Amino acid sequence: SSDYNGFNGAGLIWMNSSTYSSIQGGIVDATKHPQTQMQAVSVLNGIRNVVRSVRAKAQFETAIGIRGGTQNEVSYCDAGGDSNSSMIPVRAIWTIATSKAYVHHNHVHHSQSHALDFDAYTSSSIAWENLCEDNKDEGIFVEETAHDNVICMNTCRRNGNGIGVYSHTVGPGKSNVRFVIS
């Protein structure tokens, strides 16, 4: 069942309305079967959850997704495909309609979509010290009413674009701060 703006929420590992939970380490590969219609890791309407040191791949929506809730963290993860010939067809890390997401120290790579995406209604969130490389679209994408977010100390290289800011359907993004280090 579609929840918001295409974000289904179902994941091979799914934290639904969880509080103070974590996923620590391991490989979550949602690409093994061609019919898999799930994210690798999904945090839906959670509060203060952590996804840390996970290798995540998916072919549906995103490898690691956060929708709703507040103060959730994705850190030290490896999200994306294996190489330019084996890219995931979706986002690597996606936040939508959430606040105070902390996305840091991740390797975000080989994604055919917006690799690290602060999507509609993501607010008061921060992405720092992520390495975003070898992605078809943007390394980091901020869009659709996302506001009061900080993007700093990230490295974006060999992407279709480094950092993109976009508004179309839902409304303008505003008061987002971006610092590019390299």
PDB file of N, CA, C and O in Angstrom, residues 18 28-30 40-41 148 152 175-176:
ATOM      1  N   SER A  18       8.686   2.301  15.390  1.00  0.00           N
ATOM      2  CA  SER A  18       9.630   1.898  16.436  1.00  0.00           C
ATOM      3  C   SER A  18      10.221   3.120  17.123  1.00  0.00           C
ATOM      4  O   SER A  18      10.324   4.191  16.539  1.00  0.00           O
ATOM      5  N   VAL A  28      22.131  -6.241   3.770  1.00  0.00           N
ATOM      6  CA  VAL A  28      20.710  -6.368   3.463  1.00  0.00           C
ATOM      7  C   VAL A  28      20.571  -6.129   1.965  1.00  0.00           C
ATOM      8  O   VAL A  28      20.661  -4.997   1.492  1.00  0.00           O
ATOM      9  N   ASP A  29      20.365  -7.213   1.228  1.00  0.00           N
ATOM     10  CA  ASP A  29      20.354  -7.165  -0.236  1.00  0.00           C
ATOM     11  C   ASP A  29      18.966  -7.505  -0.756  1.00  0.00           C
ATOM     12  O   ASP A  29      18.553  -8.661  -0.745  1.00  0.00           O
ATOM     13  N   ALA A  30      18.249  -6.480  -1.201  1.00  0.00           N
ATOM     14  CA  ALA A  30      16.902  -6.672  -1.747  1.00  0.00           C
ATOM     15  C   ALA A  30      16.936  -6.744  -3.273  1.00  0.00           C
ATOM     16  O   ALA A  30      15.962  -6.422  -3.943  1.00  0.00           O
ATOM     17  N   ALA A  40      15.618  -2.244   1.117  1.00  0.00           N
ATOM     18  CA  ALA A  40      16.464  -3.096   1.960  1.00  0.00           C
ATOM     19  C   ALA A  40      16.132  -2.811   3.425  1.00  0.00           C
ATOM     20  O   ALA A  40      15.817  -3.712   4.189  1.00  0.00           O
ATOM     21  N   VAL A  41      16.190  -1.531   3.823  1.00  0.00           N
ATOM     22  CA  VAL A  41      15.919  -1.116   5.207  1.00  0.00           C
ATOM     23  C   VAL A  41      14.921   0.037   5.174  1.00  0.00           C
ATOM     24  O   VAL A  41      15.100   0.994   4.433  1.00  0.00           O
ATOM     25  N   ASP A 148      14.940  24.024   6.031  1.00  0.00           N
ATOM     26  CA  ASP A 148      15.761  24.153   7.236  1.00  0.00           C
ATOM     27  C   ASP A 148      16.709  22.960   7.420  1.00  0.00           C
ATOM     28  O   ASP A 148      16.943  22.500   8.535  1.00  0.00           O
ATOM     29  N   CYS A 152      26.512  19.583   4.681  1.00  0.00           N
ATOM     30  CA  CYS A 152      27.856  20.118   4.872  1.00  0.00           C
ATOM     31  C   CYS A 152      28.913  19.017   4.940  1.00  0.00           C
ATOM     32  O   CYS A 152      28.623  17.892   5.329  1.00  0.00           O
ATOM     33  N   SER A 175      15.205  27.766   2.923  1.00  0.00           N
ATOM     34  CA  SER A 175      16.077  27.876   4.090  1.00  0.00           C
ATOM     35  C   SER A 175      16.975  26.651   4.260  1.00  0.00           C
ATOM     36  O   SER A 175      17.256  26.228   5.369  1.00  0.00           O
ATOM     37  N   ASN A 176      17.407  26.071   3.149  1.00  0.00           N
ATOM     38  CA  ASN A 176      18.356  24.961   3.204  1.00  0.00           C
ATOM     39  C   ASN A 176      19.754  25.529   3.030  1.00  0.00           C
ATOM     40  O   ASN A 176      19.978  26.404   2.205  1.00  0.00           O
TER      41      ASN A 176
END
